[in-house]
PDB file of C-alpha atoms in Angstrom:
ATOM      1  CA  MET A 338      -4.988 -25.684  15.040  1.00 76.00           C
ATOM      2  CA  SER A 339      -5.013 -25.720  18.773  1.00 87.00           C
ATOM      3  CA  GLN A 340      -7.673 -23.815  20.526  1.00 84.00           C
ATOM      4  CA  THR A 341      -4.812 -21.730  22.294  1.00 94.00           C
ATOM      5  CA  PHE A 342      -3.164 -20.745  18.944  1.00 95.00           C
ATOM      6  CA  HIS A 343      -6.697 -20.005  17.535  1.00 93.00           C
ATOM      7  CA  ASP A 344      -7.469 -17.672  20.646  1.00 94.00           C
ATOM      8  CA  LYS A 345      -3.914 -16.077  20.317  1.00 93.00           C
ATOM      9  CA  ALA A 346      -4.595 -15.426  16.535  1.00 92.00           C
ATOM     10  CA  LEU A 347      -7.896 -13.734  17.180  1.00 90.00           C
ATOM     11  CA  ALA A 348      -6.423 -11.625  19.940  1.00 91.00           C
ATOM     12  CA  TYR A 349      -3.469 -10.615  17.705  1.00 89.00           C
ATOM     13  CA  HIS A 350      -5.713  -9.512  14.857  1.00 86.00           C
ATOM     14  CA  GLN A 351      -8.020  -7.650  17.122  1.00 88.00           C
ATOM     15  CA  GLU A 352      -5.339  -5.323  18.606  1.00 88.00           C
ATOM     16  CA  GLY A 353      -4.062  -2.132  17.202  1.00 86.00           C
ATOM     17  CA  ARG A 354      -4.688  -0.728  13.697  1.00 83.00           C
ATOM     18  CA  PRO A 355      -6.383  -2.862  11.230  1.00 77.00           C
ATOM     19  CA  GLY A 356      -4.230  -4.463   8.408  1.00 80.00           C
ATOM     20  CA  LYS A 357      -0.639  -5.561   8.289  1.00 80.00           C
ATOM     21  CA  ILE A 358       0.881  -3.697   5.350  1.00 87.00           C
ATOM     22  CA  ASN A 359       1.550  -0.041   4.985  1.00 86.00           C
ATOM     23  CA  VAL A 360       2.338   1.554   1.485  1.00 88.00           C
ATOM     24  CA  THR A 361       3.997   4.820   1.305  1.00 91.00           C
ATOM     25  CA  SER A 362       5.109   6.926  -1.570  1.00 90.00           C
ATOM     26  CA  HIS A 363       8.733   7.789  -2.363  1.00 90.00           C
ATOM     27  CA  LYS A 364       7.381  10.872  -4.406  1.00 91.00           C
ATOM     28  CA  LYS A 365       5.314  13.708  -3.415  1.00 92.00           C
ATOM     29  CA  LEU A 366       1.595  13.191  -3.951  1.00 93.00           C
ATOM     30  CA  ASP A 367       0.118  16.569  -2.844  1.00 96.00           C
ATOM     31  CA  ASN A 368      -2.277  17.150  -5.503  1.00 95.00           C
ATOM     32  CA  ASP A 369      -4.188  15.755  -8.537  1.00 94.00           C
ATOM     33  CA  GLN A 370      -1.394  16.807 -10.899  1.00 95.00           C
ATOM     34  CA  ASP A 371       1.180  14.845  -8.745  1.00 94.00           C
ATOM     35  CA  LEU A 372      -1.043  11.841  -8.949  1.00 92.00           C
ATOM     36  CA  SER A 373      -1.386  12.157 -12.583  1.00 93.00           C
ATOM     37  CA  LEU A 374       2.389  12.348 -13.008  1.00 92.00           C
ATOM     38  CA  ALA A 375       3.000   9.288 -10.845  1.00 91.00           C
ATOM     39  CA  TYR A 376       0.246   7.206 -12.424  1.00 90.00           C
ATOM     40  CA  SER A 377      -1.788   7.347 -15.626  1.00 90.00           C
ATOM     41  CA  PRO A 378      -1.150   9.222 -17.819  1.00 88.00           C
ATOM     42  CA  GLY A 379       2.258  10.450 -16.497  1.00 89.00           C
ATOM     43  CA  VAL A 380       3.783   7.037 -16.245  1.00 89.00           C
ATOM     44  CA  ALA A 381       3.536   6.481 -19.835  1.00 91.00           C
ATOM     45  CA  ALA A 382       6.449   8.890 -20.723  1.00 91.00           C
ATOM     46  CA  PRO A 383       9.101   6.845 -18.739  1.00 91.00           C
ATOM     47  CA  VAL A 384       7.488   3.495 -19.887  1.00 90.00           C
ATOM     48  CA  ARG A 385       8.041   4.479 -23.455  1.00 90.00           C
ATOM     49  CA  GLU A 386      11.643   5.314 -22.743  1.00 91.00           C
ATOM     50  CA  ILE A 387      12.133   1.846 -21.401  1.00 91.00           C
ATOM     51  CA  VAL A 388      10.361   0.054 -24.260  1.00 84.00           C
TER      52      VAL A 388
END
């Protein structure tokens, strides 16, 4: 790796917000019940329908 590329890579990763990926929900997750419906134990109901 050239020093120029190395320096550019360091500068690239130092700028802006940390991280490169953003995960957003397609469902509302406003409270504990919403979270329980989306994940465990709520996800068990649709999984059982599939299986």
